[in-house]
Coordinates of C-alpha atoms in Angstrom, one line a residue:
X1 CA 7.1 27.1 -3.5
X2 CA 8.3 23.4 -3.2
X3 CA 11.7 23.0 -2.1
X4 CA 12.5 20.7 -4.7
X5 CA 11.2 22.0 -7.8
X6 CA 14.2 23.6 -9.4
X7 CA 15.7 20.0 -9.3
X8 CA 16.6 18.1 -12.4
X9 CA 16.0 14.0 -12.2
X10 CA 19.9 13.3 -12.0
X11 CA 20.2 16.3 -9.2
X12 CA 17.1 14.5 -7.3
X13 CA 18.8 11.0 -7.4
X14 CA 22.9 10.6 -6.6
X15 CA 22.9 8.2 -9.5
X16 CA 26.6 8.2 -9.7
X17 CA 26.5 6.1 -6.4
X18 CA 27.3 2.1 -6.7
X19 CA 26.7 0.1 -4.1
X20 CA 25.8 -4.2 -3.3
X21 CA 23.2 -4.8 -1.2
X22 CA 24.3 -5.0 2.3
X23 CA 27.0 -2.7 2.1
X24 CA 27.8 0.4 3.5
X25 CA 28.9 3.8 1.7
X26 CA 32.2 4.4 2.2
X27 CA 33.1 8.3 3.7
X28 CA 33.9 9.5 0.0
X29 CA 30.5 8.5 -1.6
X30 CA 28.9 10.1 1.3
X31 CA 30.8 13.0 0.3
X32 CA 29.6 12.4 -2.6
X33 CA 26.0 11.8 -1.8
X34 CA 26.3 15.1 0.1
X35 CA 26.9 17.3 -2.6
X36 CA 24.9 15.2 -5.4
X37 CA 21.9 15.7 -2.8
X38 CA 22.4 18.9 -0.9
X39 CA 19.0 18.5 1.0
X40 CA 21.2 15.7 3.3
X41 CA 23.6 17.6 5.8
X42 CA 26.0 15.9 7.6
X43 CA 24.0 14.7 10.6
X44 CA 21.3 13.0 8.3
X45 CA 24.1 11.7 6.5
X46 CA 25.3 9.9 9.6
X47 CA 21.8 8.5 9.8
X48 CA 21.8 7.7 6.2
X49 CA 25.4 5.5 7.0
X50 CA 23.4 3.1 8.6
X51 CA 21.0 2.8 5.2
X52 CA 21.5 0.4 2.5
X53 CA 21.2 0.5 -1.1
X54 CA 19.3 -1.7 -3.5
X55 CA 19.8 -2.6 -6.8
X56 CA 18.3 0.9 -8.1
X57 CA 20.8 2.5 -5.6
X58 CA 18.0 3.6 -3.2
X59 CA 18.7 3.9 -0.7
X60 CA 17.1 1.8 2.5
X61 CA 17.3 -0.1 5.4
X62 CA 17.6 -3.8 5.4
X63 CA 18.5 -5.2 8.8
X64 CA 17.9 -8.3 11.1
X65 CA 15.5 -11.2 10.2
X66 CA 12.8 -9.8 11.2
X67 CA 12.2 -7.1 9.4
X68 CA 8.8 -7.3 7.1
X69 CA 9.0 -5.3 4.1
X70 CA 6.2 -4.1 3.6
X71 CA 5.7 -2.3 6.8
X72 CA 9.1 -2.8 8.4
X73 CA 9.6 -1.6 11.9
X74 CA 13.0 -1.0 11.2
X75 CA 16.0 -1.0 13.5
X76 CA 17.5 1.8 15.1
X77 CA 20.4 2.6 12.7
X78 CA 21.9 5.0 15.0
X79 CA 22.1 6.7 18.4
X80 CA 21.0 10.5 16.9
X81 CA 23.3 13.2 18.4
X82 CA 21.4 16.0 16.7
X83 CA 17.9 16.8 15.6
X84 CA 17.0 16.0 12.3
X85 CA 15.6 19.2 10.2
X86 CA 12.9 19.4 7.6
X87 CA 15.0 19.2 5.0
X88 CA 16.6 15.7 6.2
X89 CA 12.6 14.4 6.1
X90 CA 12.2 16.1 2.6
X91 CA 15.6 14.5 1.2
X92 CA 14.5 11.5 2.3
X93 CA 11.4 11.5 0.1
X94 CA 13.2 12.8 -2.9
X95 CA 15.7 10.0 -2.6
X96 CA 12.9 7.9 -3.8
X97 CA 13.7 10.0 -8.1
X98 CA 14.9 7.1 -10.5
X99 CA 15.2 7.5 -14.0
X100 CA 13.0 5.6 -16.4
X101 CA 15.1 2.5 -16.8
X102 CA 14.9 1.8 -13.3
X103 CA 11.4 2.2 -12.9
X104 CA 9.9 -1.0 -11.2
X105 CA 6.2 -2.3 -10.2
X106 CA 5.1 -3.6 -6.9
X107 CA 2.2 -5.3 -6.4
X108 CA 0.9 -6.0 -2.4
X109 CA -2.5 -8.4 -1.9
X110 CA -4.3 -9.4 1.0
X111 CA -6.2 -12.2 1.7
X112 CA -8.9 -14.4 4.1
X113 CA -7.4 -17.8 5.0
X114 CA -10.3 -19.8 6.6
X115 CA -11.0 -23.0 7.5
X116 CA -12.3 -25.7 4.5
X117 CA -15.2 -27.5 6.8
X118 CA -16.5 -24.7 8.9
X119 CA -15.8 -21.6 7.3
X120 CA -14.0 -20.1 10.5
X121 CA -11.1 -18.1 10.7
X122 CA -7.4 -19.5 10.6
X123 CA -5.8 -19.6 13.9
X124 CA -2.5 -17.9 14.9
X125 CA -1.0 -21.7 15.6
X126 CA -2.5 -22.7 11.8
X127 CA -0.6 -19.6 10.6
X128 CA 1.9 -20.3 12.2
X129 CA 2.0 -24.0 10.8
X130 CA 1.6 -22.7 7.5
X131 CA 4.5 -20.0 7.5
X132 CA 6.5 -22.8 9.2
X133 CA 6.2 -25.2 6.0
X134 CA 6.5 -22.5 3.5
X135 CA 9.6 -21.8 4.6
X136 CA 10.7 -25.3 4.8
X137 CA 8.9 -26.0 1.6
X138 CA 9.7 -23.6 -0.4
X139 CA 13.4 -21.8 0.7
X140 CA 12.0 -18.4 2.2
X141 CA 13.8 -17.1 5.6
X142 CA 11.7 -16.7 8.8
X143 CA 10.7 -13.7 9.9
X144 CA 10.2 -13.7 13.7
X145 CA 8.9 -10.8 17.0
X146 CA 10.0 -12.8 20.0
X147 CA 9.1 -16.1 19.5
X148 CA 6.6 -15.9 17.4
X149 CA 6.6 -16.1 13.5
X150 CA 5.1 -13.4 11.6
X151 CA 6.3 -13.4 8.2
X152 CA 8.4 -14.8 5.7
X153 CA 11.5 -13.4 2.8
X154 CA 13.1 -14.2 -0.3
X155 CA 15.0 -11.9 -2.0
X156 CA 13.1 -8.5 -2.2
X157 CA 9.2 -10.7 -1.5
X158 CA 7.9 -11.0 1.8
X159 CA 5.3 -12.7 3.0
X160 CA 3.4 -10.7 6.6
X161 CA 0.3 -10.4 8.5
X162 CA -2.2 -7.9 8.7
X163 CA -3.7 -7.8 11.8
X164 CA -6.5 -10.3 11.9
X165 CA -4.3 -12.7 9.9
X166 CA -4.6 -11.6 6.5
X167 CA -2.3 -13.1 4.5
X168 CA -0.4 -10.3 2.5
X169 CA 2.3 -10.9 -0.4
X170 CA 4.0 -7.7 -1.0
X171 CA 6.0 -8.6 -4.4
X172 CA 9.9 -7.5 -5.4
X173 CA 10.2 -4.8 -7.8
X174 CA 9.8 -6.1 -11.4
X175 CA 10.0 -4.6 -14.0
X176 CA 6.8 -5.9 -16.7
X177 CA 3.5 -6.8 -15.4
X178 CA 4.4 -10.8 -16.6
X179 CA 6.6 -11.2 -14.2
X180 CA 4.3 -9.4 -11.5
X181 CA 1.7 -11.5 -12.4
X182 CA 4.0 -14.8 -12.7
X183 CA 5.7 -13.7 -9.3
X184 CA 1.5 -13.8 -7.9
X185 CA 0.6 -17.0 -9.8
X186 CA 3.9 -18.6 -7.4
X187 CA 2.8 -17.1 -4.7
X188 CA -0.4 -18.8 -4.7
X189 CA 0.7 -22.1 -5.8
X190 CA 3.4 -22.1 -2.9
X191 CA 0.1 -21.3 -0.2
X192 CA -2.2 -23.4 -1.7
X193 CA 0.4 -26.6 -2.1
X194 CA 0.6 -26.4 1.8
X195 CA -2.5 -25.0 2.9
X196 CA -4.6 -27.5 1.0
X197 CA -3.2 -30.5 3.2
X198 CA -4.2 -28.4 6.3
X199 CA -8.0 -28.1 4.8
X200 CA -7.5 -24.2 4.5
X201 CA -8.3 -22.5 1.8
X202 CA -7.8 -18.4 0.6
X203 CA -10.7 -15.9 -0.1
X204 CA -10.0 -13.2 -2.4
X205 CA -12.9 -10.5 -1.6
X206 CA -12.2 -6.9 -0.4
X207 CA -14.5 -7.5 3.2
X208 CA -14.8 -10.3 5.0
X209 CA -18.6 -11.3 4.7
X210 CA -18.9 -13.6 7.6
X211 CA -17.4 -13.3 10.7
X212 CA -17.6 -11.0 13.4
X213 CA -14.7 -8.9 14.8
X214 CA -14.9 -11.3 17.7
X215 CA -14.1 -13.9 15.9
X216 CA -11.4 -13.1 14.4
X217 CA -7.7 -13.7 16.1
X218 CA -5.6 -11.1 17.1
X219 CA -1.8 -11.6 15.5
X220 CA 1.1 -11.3 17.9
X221 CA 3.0 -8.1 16.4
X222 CA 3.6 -5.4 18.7
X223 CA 2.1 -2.6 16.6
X224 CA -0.7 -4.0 16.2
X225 CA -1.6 -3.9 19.8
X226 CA -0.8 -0.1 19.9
X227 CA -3.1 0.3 17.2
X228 CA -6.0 -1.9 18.1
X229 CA -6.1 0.6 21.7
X230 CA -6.1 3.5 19.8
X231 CA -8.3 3.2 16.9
X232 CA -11.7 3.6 18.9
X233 CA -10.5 6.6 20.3
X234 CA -10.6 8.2 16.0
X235 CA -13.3 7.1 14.3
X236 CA -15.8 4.1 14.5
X237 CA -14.7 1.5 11.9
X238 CA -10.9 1.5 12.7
X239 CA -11.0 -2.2 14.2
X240 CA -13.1 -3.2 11.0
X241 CA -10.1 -2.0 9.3
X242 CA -7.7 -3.2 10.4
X243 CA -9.2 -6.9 11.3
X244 CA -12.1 -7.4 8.2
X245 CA -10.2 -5.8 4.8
X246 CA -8.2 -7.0 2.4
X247 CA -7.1 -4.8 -0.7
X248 CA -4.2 -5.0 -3.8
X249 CA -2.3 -1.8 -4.5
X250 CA 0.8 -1.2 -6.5
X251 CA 3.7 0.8 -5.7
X252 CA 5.3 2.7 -8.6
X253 CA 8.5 5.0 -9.1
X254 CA 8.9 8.3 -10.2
X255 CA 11.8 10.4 -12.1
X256 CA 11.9 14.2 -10.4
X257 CA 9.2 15.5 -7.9
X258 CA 7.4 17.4 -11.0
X259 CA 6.9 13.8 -12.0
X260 CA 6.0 12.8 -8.8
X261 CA 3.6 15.6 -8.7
X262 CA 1.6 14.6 -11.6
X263 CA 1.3 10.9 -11.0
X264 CA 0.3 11.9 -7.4
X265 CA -2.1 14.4 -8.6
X266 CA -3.4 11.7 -11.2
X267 CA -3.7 8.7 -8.9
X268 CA -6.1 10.7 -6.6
X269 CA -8.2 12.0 -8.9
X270 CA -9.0 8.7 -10.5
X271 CA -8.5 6.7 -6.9
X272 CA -12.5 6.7 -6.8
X273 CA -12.7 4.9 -10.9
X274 CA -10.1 2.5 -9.6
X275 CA -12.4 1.5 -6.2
X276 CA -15.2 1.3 -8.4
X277 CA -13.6 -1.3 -10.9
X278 CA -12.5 -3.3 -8.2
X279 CA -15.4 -2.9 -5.9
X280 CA -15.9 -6.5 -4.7
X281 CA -17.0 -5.9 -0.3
X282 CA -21.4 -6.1 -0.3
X283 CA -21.6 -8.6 2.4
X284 CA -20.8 -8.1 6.3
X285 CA -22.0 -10.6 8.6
X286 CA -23.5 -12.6 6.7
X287 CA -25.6 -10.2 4.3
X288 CA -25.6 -7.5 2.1
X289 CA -24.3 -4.2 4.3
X290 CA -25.5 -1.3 1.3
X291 CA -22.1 -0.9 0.1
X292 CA -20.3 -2.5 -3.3
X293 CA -17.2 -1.4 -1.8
X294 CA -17.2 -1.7 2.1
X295 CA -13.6 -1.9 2.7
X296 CA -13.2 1.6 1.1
X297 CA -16.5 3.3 3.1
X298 CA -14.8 1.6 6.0
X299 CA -11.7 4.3 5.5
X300 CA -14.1 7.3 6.2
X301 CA -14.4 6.6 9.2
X302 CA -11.1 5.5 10.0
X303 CA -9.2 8.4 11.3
X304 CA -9.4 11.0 8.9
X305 CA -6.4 12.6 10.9
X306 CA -4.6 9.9 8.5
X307 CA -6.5 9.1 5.0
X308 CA -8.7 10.7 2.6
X309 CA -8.0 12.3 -0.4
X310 CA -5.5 14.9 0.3
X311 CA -7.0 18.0 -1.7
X312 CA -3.8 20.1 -0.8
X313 CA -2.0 18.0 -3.3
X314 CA -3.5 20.2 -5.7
X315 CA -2.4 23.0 -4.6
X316 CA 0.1 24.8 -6.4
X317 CA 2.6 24.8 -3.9
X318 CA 2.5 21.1 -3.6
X319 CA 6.1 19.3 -3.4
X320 CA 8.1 17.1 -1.1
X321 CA 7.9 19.3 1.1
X322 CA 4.2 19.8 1.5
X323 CA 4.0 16.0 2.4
X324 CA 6.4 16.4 4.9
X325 CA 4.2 18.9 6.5
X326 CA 1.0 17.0 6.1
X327 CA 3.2 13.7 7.5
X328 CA 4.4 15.5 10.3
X329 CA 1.2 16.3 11.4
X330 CA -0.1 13.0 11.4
X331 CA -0.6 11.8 15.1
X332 CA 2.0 8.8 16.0
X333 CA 1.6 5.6 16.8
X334 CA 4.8 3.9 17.6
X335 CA 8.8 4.2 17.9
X336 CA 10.8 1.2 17.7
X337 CA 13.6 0.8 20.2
X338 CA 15.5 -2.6 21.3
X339 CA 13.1 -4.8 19.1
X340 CA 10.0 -3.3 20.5
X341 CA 7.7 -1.2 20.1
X342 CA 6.9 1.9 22.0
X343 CA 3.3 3.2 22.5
X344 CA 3.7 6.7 21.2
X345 CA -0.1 7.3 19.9
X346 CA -1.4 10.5 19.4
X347 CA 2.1 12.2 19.9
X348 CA 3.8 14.3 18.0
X349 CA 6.6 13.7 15.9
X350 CA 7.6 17.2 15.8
X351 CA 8.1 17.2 19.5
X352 CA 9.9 13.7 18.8
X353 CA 12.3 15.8 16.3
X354 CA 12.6 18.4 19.2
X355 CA 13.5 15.7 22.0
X356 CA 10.1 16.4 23.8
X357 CA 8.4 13.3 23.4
X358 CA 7.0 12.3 26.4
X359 CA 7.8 8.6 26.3
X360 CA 11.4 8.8 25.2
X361 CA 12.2 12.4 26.8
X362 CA 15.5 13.8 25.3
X363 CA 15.3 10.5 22.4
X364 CA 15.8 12.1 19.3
X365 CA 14.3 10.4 15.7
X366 CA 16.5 8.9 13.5
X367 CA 15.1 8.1 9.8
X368 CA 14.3 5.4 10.3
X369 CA 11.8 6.7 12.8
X370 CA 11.0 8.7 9.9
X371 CA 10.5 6.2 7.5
X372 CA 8.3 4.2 10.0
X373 CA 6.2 6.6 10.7
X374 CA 5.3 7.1 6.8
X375 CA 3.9 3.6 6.9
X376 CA 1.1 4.5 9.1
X377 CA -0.5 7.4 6.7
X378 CA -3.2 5.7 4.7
X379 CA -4.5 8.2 2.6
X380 CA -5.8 7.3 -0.9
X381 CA -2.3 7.6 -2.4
X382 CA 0.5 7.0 -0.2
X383 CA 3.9 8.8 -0.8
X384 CA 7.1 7.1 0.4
X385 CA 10.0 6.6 -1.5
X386 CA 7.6 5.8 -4.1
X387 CA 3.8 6.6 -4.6
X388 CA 1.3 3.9 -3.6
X389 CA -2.0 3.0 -5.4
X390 CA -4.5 2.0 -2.4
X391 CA -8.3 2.7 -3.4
X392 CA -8.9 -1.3 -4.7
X393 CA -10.8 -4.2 -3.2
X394 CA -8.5 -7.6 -2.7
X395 CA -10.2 -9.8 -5.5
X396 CA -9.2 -13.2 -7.6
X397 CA -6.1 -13.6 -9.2
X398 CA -7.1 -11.8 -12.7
X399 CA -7.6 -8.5 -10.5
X400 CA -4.8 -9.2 -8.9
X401 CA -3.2 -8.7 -12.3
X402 CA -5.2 -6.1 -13.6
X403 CA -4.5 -3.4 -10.9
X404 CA -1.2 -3.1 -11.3
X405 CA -2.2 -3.0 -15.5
X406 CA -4.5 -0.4 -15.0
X407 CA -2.0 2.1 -13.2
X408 CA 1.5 1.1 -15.4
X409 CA -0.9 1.4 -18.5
X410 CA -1.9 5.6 -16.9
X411 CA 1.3 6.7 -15.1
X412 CA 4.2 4.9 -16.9
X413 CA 3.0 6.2 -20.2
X414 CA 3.6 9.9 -20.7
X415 CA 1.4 10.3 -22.9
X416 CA -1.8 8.6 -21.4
X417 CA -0.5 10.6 -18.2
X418 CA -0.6 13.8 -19.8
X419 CA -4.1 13.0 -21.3
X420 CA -5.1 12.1 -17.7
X421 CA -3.9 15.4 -16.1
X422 CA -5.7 17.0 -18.8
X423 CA -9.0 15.6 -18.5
X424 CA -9.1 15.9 -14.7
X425 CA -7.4 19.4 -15.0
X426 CA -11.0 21.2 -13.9
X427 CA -12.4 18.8 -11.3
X428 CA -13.3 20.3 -8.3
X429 CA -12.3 19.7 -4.8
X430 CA -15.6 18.7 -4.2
X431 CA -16.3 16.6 -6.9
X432 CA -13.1 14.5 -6.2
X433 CA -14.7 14.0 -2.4
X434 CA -18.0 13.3 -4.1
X435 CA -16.5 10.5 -6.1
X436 CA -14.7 9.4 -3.4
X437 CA -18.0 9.2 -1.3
X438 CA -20.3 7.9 -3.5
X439 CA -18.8 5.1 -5.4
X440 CA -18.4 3.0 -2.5
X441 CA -22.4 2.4 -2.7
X442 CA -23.3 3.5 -7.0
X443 CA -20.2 2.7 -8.3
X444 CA -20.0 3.3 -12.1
X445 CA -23.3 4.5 -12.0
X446 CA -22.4 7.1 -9.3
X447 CA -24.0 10.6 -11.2
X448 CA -20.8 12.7 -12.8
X449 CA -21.4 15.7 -14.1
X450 CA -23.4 15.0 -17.0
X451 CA -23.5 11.2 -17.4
X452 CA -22.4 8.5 -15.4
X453 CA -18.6 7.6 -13.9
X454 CA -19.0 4.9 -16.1
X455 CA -18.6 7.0 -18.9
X456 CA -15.6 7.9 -17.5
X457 CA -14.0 5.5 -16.7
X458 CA -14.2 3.9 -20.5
X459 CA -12.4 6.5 -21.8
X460 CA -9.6 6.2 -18.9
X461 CA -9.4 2.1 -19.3
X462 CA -8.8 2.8 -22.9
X463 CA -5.9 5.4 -21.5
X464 CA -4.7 2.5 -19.7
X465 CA -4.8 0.0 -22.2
X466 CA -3.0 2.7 -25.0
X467 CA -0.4 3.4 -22.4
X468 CA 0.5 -0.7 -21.9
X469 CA 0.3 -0.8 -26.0
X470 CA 2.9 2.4 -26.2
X471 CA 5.3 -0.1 -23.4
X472 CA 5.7 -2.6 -26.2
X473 CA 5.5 -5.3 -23.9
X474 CA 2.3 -7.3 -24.8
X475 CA 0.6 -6.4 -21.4
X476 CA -3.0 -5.4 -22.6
X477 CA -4.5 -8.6 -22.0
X478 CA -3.8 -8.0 -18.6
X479 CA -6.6 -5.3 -18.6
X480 CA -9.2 -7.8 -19.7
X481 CA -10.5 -7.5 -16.6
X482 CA -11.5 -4.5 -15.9
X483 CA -12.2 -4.2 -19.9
X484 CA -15.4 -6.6 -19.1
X485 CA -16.4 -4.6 -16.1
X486 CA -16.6 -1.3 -18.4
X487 CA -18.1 -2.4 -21.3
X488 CA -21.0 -4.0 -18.8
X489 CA -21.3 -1.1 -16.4
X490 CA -21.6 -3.8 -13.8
X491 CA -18.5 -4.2 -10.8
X492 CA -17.5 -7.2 -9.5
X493 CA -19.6 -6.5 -6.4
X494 CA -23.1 -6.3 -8.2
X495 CA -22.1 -9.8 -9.8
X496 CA -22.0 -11.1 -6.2
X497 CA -24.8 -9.4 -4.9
X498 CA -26.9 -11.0 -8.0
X499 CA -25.9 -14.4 -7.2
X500 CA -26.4 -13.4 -3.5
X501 CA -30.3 -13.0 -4.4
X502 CA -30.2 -16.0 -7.1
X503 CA -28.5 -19.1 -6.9
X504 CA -27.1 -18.8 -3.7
X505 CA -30.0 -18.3 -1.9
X506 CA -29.7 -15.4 0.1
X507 CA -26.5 -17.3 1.7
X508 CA -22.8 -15.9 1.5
X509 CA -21.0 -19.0 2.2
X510 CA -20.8 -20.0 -1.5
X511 CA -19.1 -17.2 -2.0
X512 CA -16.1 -18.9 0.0
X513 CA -15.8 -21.0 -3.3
X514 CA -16.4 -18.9 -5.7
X515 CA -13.5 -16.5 -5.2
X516 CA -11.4 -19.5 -3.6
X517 CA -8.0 -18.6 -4.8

């Protein structure tokens, strides 16, 4: 039975709590806190001390300069005088309940930067350059490892690199999908002002379709080294990963963990319509690789010890505390001590939680620790302190839009939610995996039962676009997008693949212009 499923919303969330950001809880709210939220016992709550709250009263840690939001190697927050227990790392997780009022959307893109006259890759200096005059430019506080810059902040945005210099915007917490979309429109006026007089530009596509691994230059952040070692050792496209993708996901709240249930349950099962939509990877190297979506087949063979589609979330007994299982179970890769990293990979963080691990023997996780270690899951849907959306290609602006559209419009809406749960309430383990498989190469036309996904997937856009209606904030015509893909049948993918063969000439370097951001 899950731990947490007798819980109301305003037991899951201390909502009573007030606190600024950057402050502290005082030692009655963390009596408080401690008896709103019984899951937190008094040496988690020590931990917790060091945490901050937002503006939703979450709570979280916000430290030195450079911390990157959206995979933060956190600081220590405190020297741990006893373990942490389960029910710490399944507290933690439910801290995450908001009511509906404080629900918020955050969108996360990635994309190419490369260079205007020879189509190469940036180089760490140019990055460097760039993040450098953005900051000057345009008022956002550098982010630094060493003396290196590897990010940039303003208020709850951040700007950080993925590992072969992607350049990622993960977005603040809004709460319509204008302002998400407004917040990406000035992102991408802010790059392009400066990146223009540099004679770089920024590719929106979900795979890189021209350059080799080799090519590509390796960012200076510490965990990326830990991870580029150990990748090879777990499956065979983990450096094409982590060096060659670009996606956009959006994060989104949830109220209780029965909520949090059903949108998880929800998002996975219609993860595989959502990679299909957005499918927009066909080329590697140069040509066509087989695939509409490459950048999702590419997460098959990543390490499947971390992603996939999670079939015990399904399971009746599924809860907070389930995902704490499954997380601790995940292999390692890092602990972060004295502004480095720590190669833990392939360790365990039970033995961590039991003072055995072999790299910090007698070191006991703070959770912090804990809450680093969430970011390196990468299943389909991610659960943190809110669930993440992760099966879509990186693409132009208007996609950039539409995914967040297309999830509000199902999982916000408790009605289109409800008719979601209802219409995948009989899929089969297996035919979730099959999806999952087979729309990276057929897409919509991927066989379902007995039509075609895209069947399917009209009747969940118009879910989607009922749910935004139901919002009563004018957000439909964010769906437009996707809307078109639909009603043609035919993905952003197959469109490039058909000018691949037709006006471009068998060449993919004109596709460097046409989804030039």
């Amino acid at each position: 039975m899950a731990l947490l499923s007798q819980l109301s919303p305003s037991q899951c969330m201390p909502l009573s709590i007030k606190c600024k950001p950057g402050l502290s809880l005082e030692a009655s709210e963390m009596k408080e806190l401690s008896t709103s939220f019984p899951h937190f016992r008094s040496s988690s709550t020590k931990a917790i001390q060091s945490l901050n709250l937002d503006t939703a009263g979450v709570c979280y840690k916000r430290g030195r300069t450079g911390i990157v939001a959206a995979s933060p190697p956190t600081e220590d927050a405190v020297i741990a005088t006893e373990p942490l227990t389960k029910e710490d790392l399944v507290g933690y997780l439910a801290s995450g309940c908001k009511p509906k009022e404080k629900w918020r959307i955050g969108t996360e893109h990635e994309k190419f930067g490369f260079e205007f006259g020879t189509l190469r890759p940036m180089k760490y200096e140019q990055i460097a350059e760039l993040l450098n005059s953005i900051a000057e430019r345009f008022d956002w506080e550098k982010i630094m490892e060493g003396d290196d810059i590897i990010g940039l902040k303003q208020g709850k945005q951040s700007i950080s690199l993925e590992p072969g210099g992607q350049f990622e915007l993960s977005g603040a917490p809004l709460e319509t999908l204008h302002q998400t979309c407004a917040e990406v429109n000035s992102h991408l006026y802010q790059v392009k002002a400066v990146a223009e007089e540099m004679g770089i530009g920024f590719l929106g596509i979900g795979f890189q379709p021209k350059w080799r691994i080799k090519d590509i230059p390796i960012m200076p952040k510490g965990r990326y080294e830990i991870m580029r070692n150990y990748m090879p050792k777990v499956g065979t496209l983990g450096l094409d990963m982590m060096f060659r993708t670009c996606t956009v996901q959006v994060n989104l709240d949830f109220s209780s963990e029965v909520d949090m249930i059903r949108k998880f349950r929800a998002g996975l099962a219609l993860q595989p319509i959502a990679t299909a939509l957005f499918a927009n990877s066909p080329f590697t190297e140069g040509r066509p690789n087989g695939y509409l979506s490459m950048r999702s087949q590419i997460w098959t063979d990543t390490d499947n010890n971390r992603a996939g589609m999670l079939p015990f979330v399904f399971d009746d007994s599924f809860g907070f505390e389930r995902y704490v299982d499954y997380a601790l179970d995940v292999p390692m890769y890092f602990v972060y001590r004295n502004k480095k990293f720590v190669n833990c990979a392939g360790m365990s963080f039970r033995d961590f939680m039991g003072g055995k691990l072999p790299n910090l023997p007698g070191e006991l996780p703070t959770l912090n620790d804990w809450e680093n270690h969430l970011t390196t899951i990468f299943p389909e849907v991610r659960l943190k302190r809110y669930l993440e959306m992760r099966g879509a290609d990186g693409g132009p602006w208007r996609r950039l839009c539409a995914l967040p559209a297309f999830w509000v419009g199902l999982l916000y809406d408790e009605v289109s939610l409800q008719n979601v749960l209802d219409m995948i309430a009989d899929w089969t383990t297996e035919e979730r995996q099959m999806l999952r498989n087979k729309v990276t190469k057929t897409g919509l036309k991927t066989p379902f039962r007995d039509g075609l996904l895209g069947h399917v997937a009209q009747d969940v856009v118009k879910l989607a676009r009922d749910g935004l209606e139901r919002r009563g904030y004018k957000e439909t015509g964010f769906l437009n997008e996707v809307a078109e893909v639909v009603r043609t049948g035919v993905t952003p993918a197959e469109k490039l693949l058909e000018l691949y063969h037709g006006k471009w000439g068998q060449s993919v370097d004109p596709v460097f212009e046409e989804l030039l951001y």
